[in-house]
Coordinates of C-alpha atoms and ligand atoms in Angstrom, one line a residue:
M1 CA 78.4 -25.8 19.4
Q2 CA 76.4 -26.4 16.1
R3 CA 76.5 -24.0 13.5
I4 CA 73.4 -23.1 11.1
F5 CA 73.7 -21.5 7.8
S6 CA 70.0 -19.8 6.0
G7 CA 69.5 -17.5 3.4
V8 CA 66.8 -15.5 1.6
Q9 CA 67.0 -14.2 -1.9
P10 CA 66.2 -9.9 -2.1
T11 CA 64.5 -10.4 -4.9
G12 CA 61.1 -8.9 -3.9
N13 CA 58.7 -8.8 -1.0
L14 CA 59.1 -11.1 2.0
H15 CA 55.8 -13.5 2.0
L16 CA 54.3 -15.4 4.6
G17 CA 55.9 -18.8 3.2
N18 CA 59.1 -17.2 4.0
Y19 CA 58.2 -16.2 7.4
L20 CA 56.3 -19.8 8.1
G21 CA 58.6 -21.9 6.5
A22 CA 61.7 -20.4 6.9
I23 CA 62.2 -16.8 9.1
R24 CA 59.8 -17.9 11.9
N25 CA 61.8 -21.2 12.8
W26 CA 65.1 -19.4 12.6
V27 CA 63.7 -17.0 15.3
R28 CA 63.5 -20.0 17.6
L29 CA 66.5 -21.6 16.4
Q30 CA 69.1 -18.8 17.4
N31 CA 69.4 -19.8 21.1
Q32 CA 70.3 -23.4 20.4
Y33 CA 72.9 -22.9 17.4
E34 CA 75.3 -20.5 16.3
C35 CA 73.5 -18.9 13.4
I36 CA 74.6 -17.1 10.3
F37 CA 71.6 -15.8 7.9
C38 CA 72.2 -14.4 5.0
M39 CA 70.3 -12.0 2.2
V40 CA 71.8 -14.0 -0.7
D41 CA 72.2 -11.0 -3.5
Q42 CA 74.2 -13.1 -5.6
H43 CA 72.2 -15.5 -6.4
A44 CA 69.5 -13.0 -6.7
I45 CA 71.0 -12.0 -10.0
T46 CA 70.5 -15.4 -11.5
V47 CA 67.2 -13.7 -12.9
W48 CA 67.4 -10.3 -13.8
Q49 CA 67.5 -7.4 -11.0
D50 CA 67.4 -4.0 -11.4
P51 CA 70.3 -2.6 -9.3
K52 CA 68.7 0.2 -7.5
D53 CA 65.6 -2.5 -6.4
L54 CA 68.1 -5.2 -5.5
I55 CA 70.0 -2.5 -2.8
R56 CA 66.3 -1.8 -1.4
N57 CA 65.2 -5.4 -1.5
T58 CA 68.3 -6.4 0.1
R59 CA 68.0 -4.1 3.2
E60 CA 64.1 -4.8 3.5
V61 CA 64.6 -8.4 3.9
A62 CA 67.2 -8.0 6.5
A63 CA 64.7 -5.6 8.1
G64 CA 62.1 -8.4 7.9
M65 CA 64.6 -10.7 9.7
I66 CA 64.8 -8.2 12.4
A67 CA 61.6 -7.5 12.9
A68 CA 60.6 -11.0 13.3
G69 CA 62.7 -10.9 15.9
I70 CA 66.5 -12.4 14.7
D71 CA 68.6 -10.7 17.0
P72 CA 71.5 -8.8 15.0
E73 CA 73.8 -9.1 17.4
K74 CA 74.0 -12.7 18.9
N75 CA 73.3 -13.7 14.9
I76 CA 75.6 -12.8 12.3
L77 CA 73.0 -11.2 9.5
F78 CA 75.1 -10.0 6.3
N79 CA 74.7 -9.7 2.5
Q80 CA 76.4 -12.8 0.6
S81 CA 78.7 -10.4 -1.8
T82 CA 80.6 -8.9 1.0
V83 CA 81.8 -12.5 1.3
P84 CA 84.2 -13.1 -1.3
A85 CA 84.7 -16.8 -0.1
H86 CA 81.4 -17.7 -0.9
A87 CA 81.9 -17.3 -4.6
Q88 CA 85.6 -18.6 -4.3
L89 CA 84.3 -21.8 -2.7
A90 CA 81.1 -22.2 -5.5
W91 CA 83.7 -22.1 -7.9
I92 CA 85.4 -25.1 -6.8
F93 CA 82.1 -26.8 -6.4
N94 CA 81.4 -26.1 -9.8
C95 CA 84.6 -28.4 -10.4
V96 CA 83.2 -31.3 -8.1
A97 CA 79.4 -31.5 -8.9
R98 CA 78.2 -33.1 -12.0
M99 CA 76.4 -32.1 -14.8
G100 CA 74.1 -34.8 -14.0
W101 CA 73.4 -34.0 -10.6
L102 CA 72.6 -30.3 -11.7
N103 CA 70.4 -31.6 -14.5
R104 CA 68.0 -33.5 -11.9
M105 CA 67.0 -29.9 -10.0
T106 CA 63.4 -29.4 -10.0
Q107 CA 63.6 -25.7 -9.5
F108 CA 66.0 -25.0 -12.6
K109 CA 63.4 -26.6 -14.5
E110 CA 60.8 -24.8 -13.0
K111 CA 62.7 -21.4 -13.4
A112 CA 63.9 -21.8 -16.6
G113 CA 60.4 -23.2 -18.2
K114 CA 60.5 -23.5 -21.8
H115 CA 63.5 -21.2 -22.2
K116 CA 65.8 -23.2 -21.3
E117 CA 68.4 -22.4 -23.6
N118 CA 68.4 -18.6 -22.6
A119 CA 68.4 -19.2 -18.9
S120 CA 71.6 -18.0 -17.3
V121 CA 74.6 -20.0 -16.8
G122 CA 74.2 -18.9 -12.9
L123 CA 70.6 -20.0 -12.6
F124 CA 71.7 -23.3 -13.6
A125 CA 75.0 -23.4 -11.3
Y126 CA 72.6 -22.2 -8.4
P127 CA 72.6 -25.0 -6.4
N128 CA 76.6 -25.0 -6.3
L129 CA 76.8 -21.3 -5.0
M130 CA 74.2 -22.7 -2.6
S131 CA 76.3 -25.5 -1.2
A132 CA 79.3 -23.0 -0.8
D133 CA 77.0 -21.2 1.5
I134 CA 76.5 -23.4 3.8
L135 CA 80.0 -25.3 3.2
V136 CA 81.9 -22.3 3.9
Y137 CA 81.1 -22.0 7.3
K138 CA 81.0 -25.6 7.8
A139 CA 77.4 -25.4 8.7
T140 CA 76.2 -28.6 10.2
H141 CA 72.3 -27.3 9.9
V142 CA 70.3 -25.6 7.1
P143 CA 66.8 -25.0 8.3
V144 CA 64.8 -24.0 5.2
G145 CA 61.1 -24.8 3.7
E146 CA 60.6 -27.7 2.0
D147 CA 61.3 -26.5 -1.4
Q148 CA 64.9 -26.3 -0.8
K149 CA 65.4 -30.1 0.3
Q150 CA 66.7 -31.2 -3.0
H151 CA 69.4 -28.5 -2.8
L152 CA 70.7 -29.4 0.1
E153 CA 71.0 -33.0 -0.8
L154 CA 72.8 -31.7 -3.7
A155 CA 75.1 -29.8 -0.9
R156 CA 75.6 -33.0 0.8
D157 CA 76.3 -35.2 -2.4
T158 CA 79.0 -32.2 -3.3
A159 CA 80.5 -32.2 0.2
Q160 CA 80.8 -36.0 0.2
K161 CA 82.6 -36.0 -3.2
F162 CA 85.1 -33.1 -2.0
N163 CA 86.3 -35.2 0.8
N164 CA 86.3 -38.4 -1.0
D165 CA 88.1 -36.9 -3.9
Y166 CA 90.8 -34.9 -2.0
G167 CA 90.7 -38.0 0.6
V168 CA 90.0 -35.4 3.6
D169 CA 87.6 -35.7 6.3
F170 CA 86.8 -31.7 5.7
F171 CA 83.3 -30.7 5.3
P172 CA 80.4 -31.8 7.4
L173 CA 77.5 -33.2 5.7
P174 CA 75.0 -30.5 6.6
E175 CA 71.5 -31.3 7.9
P176 CA 68.2 -30.1 6.5
L177 CA 65.8 -28.3 9.2
I178 CA 62.4 -28.5 8.2
F179 CA 59.4 -28.6 10.3
G180 CA 56.0 -26.7 11.6
A181 CA 52.8 -26.9 10.3
A182 CA 53.9 -24.7 7.2
T183 CA 56.5 -26.2 5.5
R184 CA 55.4 -25.5 1.8
V185 CA 52.5 -22.5 1.9
M186 CA 50.8 -22.6 -1.5
S187 CA 49.4 -19.6 -3.7
L188 CA 46.0 -18.4 -2.7
R189 CA 44.7 -18.4 -6.1
D190 CA 46.1 -22.1 -6.8
G191 CA 46.5 -24.7 -4.3
A192 CA 48.7 -26.8 -6.4
K193 CA 51.4 -24.0 -6.7
K194 CA 54.0 -22.5 -4.2
M195 CA 53.6 -19.4 -2.5
S196 CA 56.5 -17.1 -4.6
K197 CA 57.8 -13.4 -4.8
S198 CA 57.7 -14.0 -8.4
D199 CA 53.6 -14.8 -8.9
E200 CA 52.8 -12.2 -10.9
S201 CA 49.1 -12.0 -9.5
D202 CA 49.8 -10.0 -5.8
Y203 CA 46.4 -11.6 -4.5
S204 CA 48.6 -15.4 -4.5
R205 CA 50.6 -14.3 -1.7
I206 CA 50.2 -12.2 1.6
N207 CA 53.4 -9.9 1.8
M208 CA 54.9 -9.0 5.1
T209 CA 54.9 -5.5 4.3
D210 CA 50.8 -5.7 3.5
D211 CA 48.8 -4.0 5.7
A212 CA 46.2 -5.2 7.6
D213 CA 43.1 -4.4 5.0
T214 CA 45.4 -5.4 2.5
I215 CA 45.7 -8.8 4.5
A216 CA 41.9 -8.8 5.3
L217 CA 41.1 -8.5 1.2
K218 CA 43.6 -11.0 -0.3
V219 CA 42.3 -13.8 2.7
R220 CA 39.0 -13.0 1.9
K221 CA 39.5 -13.6 -2.1
A222 CA 41.7 -16.7 -1.1
K223 CA 40.4 -19.8 -3.5
T224 CA 38.5 -22.3 -1.6
D225 CA 35.6 -24.6 -2.3
L226 CA 32.1 -25.0 -1.4
F227 CA 32.2 -27.3 1.8
P228 CA 32.7 -26.8 5.4
M229 CA 35.7 -27.1 7.4
P230 CA 35.6 -31.3 8.0
D231 CA 36.3 -32.7 11.5
T232 CA 39.6 -34.6 10.1
L233 CA 42.2 -33.9 8.2
E234 CA 41.4 -37.0 5.9
G235 CA 38.3 -34.6 4.8
L236 CA 41.0 -32.0 3.3
E237 CA 43.0 -34.6 1.3
D238 CA 41.2 -33.4 -2.3
R239 CA 41.0 -29.8 -1.1
P240 CA 44.5 -28.4 -1.5
E241 CA 43.2 -24.6 -1.3
A242 CA 40.9 -25.3 2.0
S243 CA 44.1 -27.5 3.6
N244 CA 46.4 -24.6 3.0
L245 CA 44.3 -22.1 4.4
L246 CA 44.3 -24.4 7.5
G247 CA 48.0 -24.9 7.5
I248 CA 48.4 -21.0 7.7
Y249 CA 46.1 -20.8 10.3
A250 CA 47.8 -23.7 12.6
A251 CA 51.4 -22.3 11.7
L252 CA 50.4 -18.7 12.9
S253 CA 48.6 -20.1 16.2
D254 CA 51.6 -22.5 16.8
R255 CA 49.1 -25.5 17.0
D256 CA 48.4 -28.6 14.9
K257 CA 46.4 -28.6 11.8
A258 CA 44.2 -31.4 13.2
D259 CA 43.5 -29.6 16.5
V260 CA 42.4 -26.3 14.3
A261 CA 40.0 -28.3 12.1
A262 CA 38.7 -29.9 15.0
Q263 CA 37.6 -26.3 16.4
F264 CA 36.1 -25.4 13.3
A265 CA 34.3 -28.5 12.3
G266 CA 31.0 -28.3 10.4
R267 CA 31.6 -24.1 9.9
Q268 CA 31.8 -22.3 6.4
F269 CA 35.2 -21.2 5.3
S270 CA 33.8 -17.6 5.3
E271 CA 33.7 -17.8 8.9
F272 CA 37.0 -19.7 9.1
K273 CA 38.5 -16.9 7.2
A274 CA 37.5 -14.0 9.4
E275 CA 39.2 -15.3 12.2
L276 CA 42.1 -16.2 10.2
V277 CA 42.3 -11.9 9.0
D278 CA 42.3 -11.3 12.5
L279 CA 44.9 -13.7 13.9
A280 CA 47.4 -13.0 10.8
V281 CA 47.2 -9.4 11.2
S282 CA 47.8 -10.0 14.7
V283 CA 51.0 -11.6 13.9
L284 CA 52.0 -9.8 11.4
G285 CA 51.2 -6.4 11.9
P286 CA 54.0 -5.6 14.7
I287 CA 56.7 -7.0 12.3
N288 CA 55.1 -4.9 9.4
T289 CA 55.5 -1.8 12.1
E290 CA 58.6 -2.4 12.8
M291 CA 60.0 -3.1 9.5
K292 CA 58.9 0.3 8.6
R293 CA 60.6 2.0 11.4
L294 CA 64.0 0.0 10.5
M295 CA 63.7 0.9 6.7
D296 CA 63.4 4.7 7.9
D297 CA 67.1 4.3 8.9
T298 CA 68.7 2.6 6.5
S299 CA 72.0 3.3 7.8
H300 CA 71.5 1.5 10.7
I301 CA 70.6 -1.5 8.5
D302 CA 73.5 -1.2 6.6
A303 CA 75.9 -1.0 10.1
I304 CA 74.4 -4.2 11.0
L305 CA 75.0 -5.9 7.8
K306 CA 78.8 -4.4 7.8
K307 CA 79.8 -6.0 11.2
G308 CA 77.9 -9.2 10.2
A309 CA 80.0 -9.4 7.0
E310 CA 83.3 -8.7 9.4
R311 CA 82.1 -11.5 11.6
A312 CA 81.4 -13.6 8.3
N313 CA 84.4 -13.0 6.7
A314 CA 86.3 -14.0 10.3
I315 CA 84.6 -17.7 10.2
A316 CA 85.1 -18.1 5.8
E317 CA 88.7 -16.8 5.2
P318 CA 90.3 -19.5 7.1
I319 CA 87.8 -22.1 5.8
I320 CA 88.5 -21.3 2.7
R321 CA 92.4 -21.2 2.8
D322 CA 92.2 -24.8 4.1
V323 CA 90.1 -25.7 1.1
Y324 CA 92.5 -24.3 -1.1
D325 CA 95.8 -26.0 0.3
I326 CA 93.4 -29.0 0.2
V327 CA 93.1 -28.6 -3.9
G328 CA 96.7 -27.7 -4.6
F329 CA 96.6 -23.8 -5.3
L330 CA 100.0 -22.6 -5.0
R331 CA 100.6 -19.8 -2.4
P332 CA 103.7 -18.6 -3.4
Ligands
TYM401 P1 64.0 -18.5 -1.4 O1 64.4 -16.9 -0.9 O2 63.2 -18.8 -2.2 O3 63.3 -18.4 0.2 C1 63.8 -18.0 1.7 C2 63.3 -19.4 2.6 O4 61.9 -19.2 2.4 C3 61.5 -20.5 2.1 N1 60.1 -20.6 1.5 C4 58.8 -21.4 1.7 N2 58.6 -21.9 2.6 C5 57.2 -22.4 2.8 N3 56.7 -22.3 1.8 C6 57.0 -21.3 0.8 N4 55.7 -21.3 -0.3 C7 58.1 -21.0 0.6 N5 58.7 -19.9 -0.3 C8 59.8 -19.9 0.3 C9 62.5 -21.1 1.1 O5 62.5 -22.7 1.3 C10 63.5 -20.5 2.2 O6 64.3 -21.3 3.3 N6 67.8 -21.1 -2.4 C11 67.1 -20.2 -1.1 C12 68.1 -19.1 -0.6 C13 69.5 -19.6 -0.1 C14 70.1 -20.7 1.1 C15 71.4 -20.6 0.8 C16 69.2 -21.1 1.5 C17 70.6 -19.4 -0.9 N7 71.6 -20.0 -0.4 C18 71.9 -21.5 2.0 C19 69.4 -22.1 2.8 C20 71.2 -22.2 2.6 C21 66.1 -19.6 -2.0 O7 66.1 -19.2 -3.2 O8 65.3 -19.2 -0.8

């Protein structure tokens, strides 16, 4: 069976972008692939995390995945730091990937901003750890949102270079799986910015933990323009905020964007937003309730993650042993 690996950083609230771009797709893929889903706590500390928050967020992301419909029995759910092979392979990839490749990563440029000299070394080397996450399981497919595409290209280049350098056919070249009507959900305040956990305005995103009133308020306040819904998608080309809300509606209702535009053609966005609120609450409400229930019993979540770590280690350990042999690390 083909194998999936994907991860989420436990750096704050899960939001609608994480759900529509990634987690919801994972729920659909879990019956077709062997799946490994990870709370990437080692990635999280590439920027400062309060230790107590990191623990809480790790559990909360796990709760979010389970509440969204990921079956923790069938799939492997665990947190990255419990499987040492990720960091072991990441070091080897630090020595395979080239500085020039990492210098081209747009996410580093965005996150480091003007203060590049002050960014952690880990933030720069982040994509190598991500390649290791995937390849330490020889995963063949990686379902992610659009923003991770460049990192996946780097993972493929690294796998290829490792195979070439050592004259082996060891790592597969993992394929990205990017699909759905909302592969890049934008901020509710600015259609040019991605919806993200790190945006300082909470009104920019819908969190998976938001209650119905908060969702309603955020959707009502979401930026739009003065024009009504056009009847075709061409009419949305220079209207990023309107286009984003339409994409959210389409993804939440599992329909085509064009189909939803035709339904609301000529109507004002105030009307459209009212229906979007109902839809969002009907989809996210039950997930939210289940997340809260799961978070009330952290020992249950911890037991799931512990079992997941055992299963993940059982796959990763023989692979990293083979890598060590290929590289020429003596096993005295
Ligand atoms: P992270 O934690 O930023 O996001 C988790 C998943 O959510 C997707 N996503 C979005 N999709 C659509 N619109 C958005 N606004 C949006 N924001 C986030 C992301 O694409 C991702 O699929 N580097 C990764 C975590 C990671 C990983 C991996 C992923 C570490 N190792 C190995 C895959 C394979 C990240 O920061 O995701």
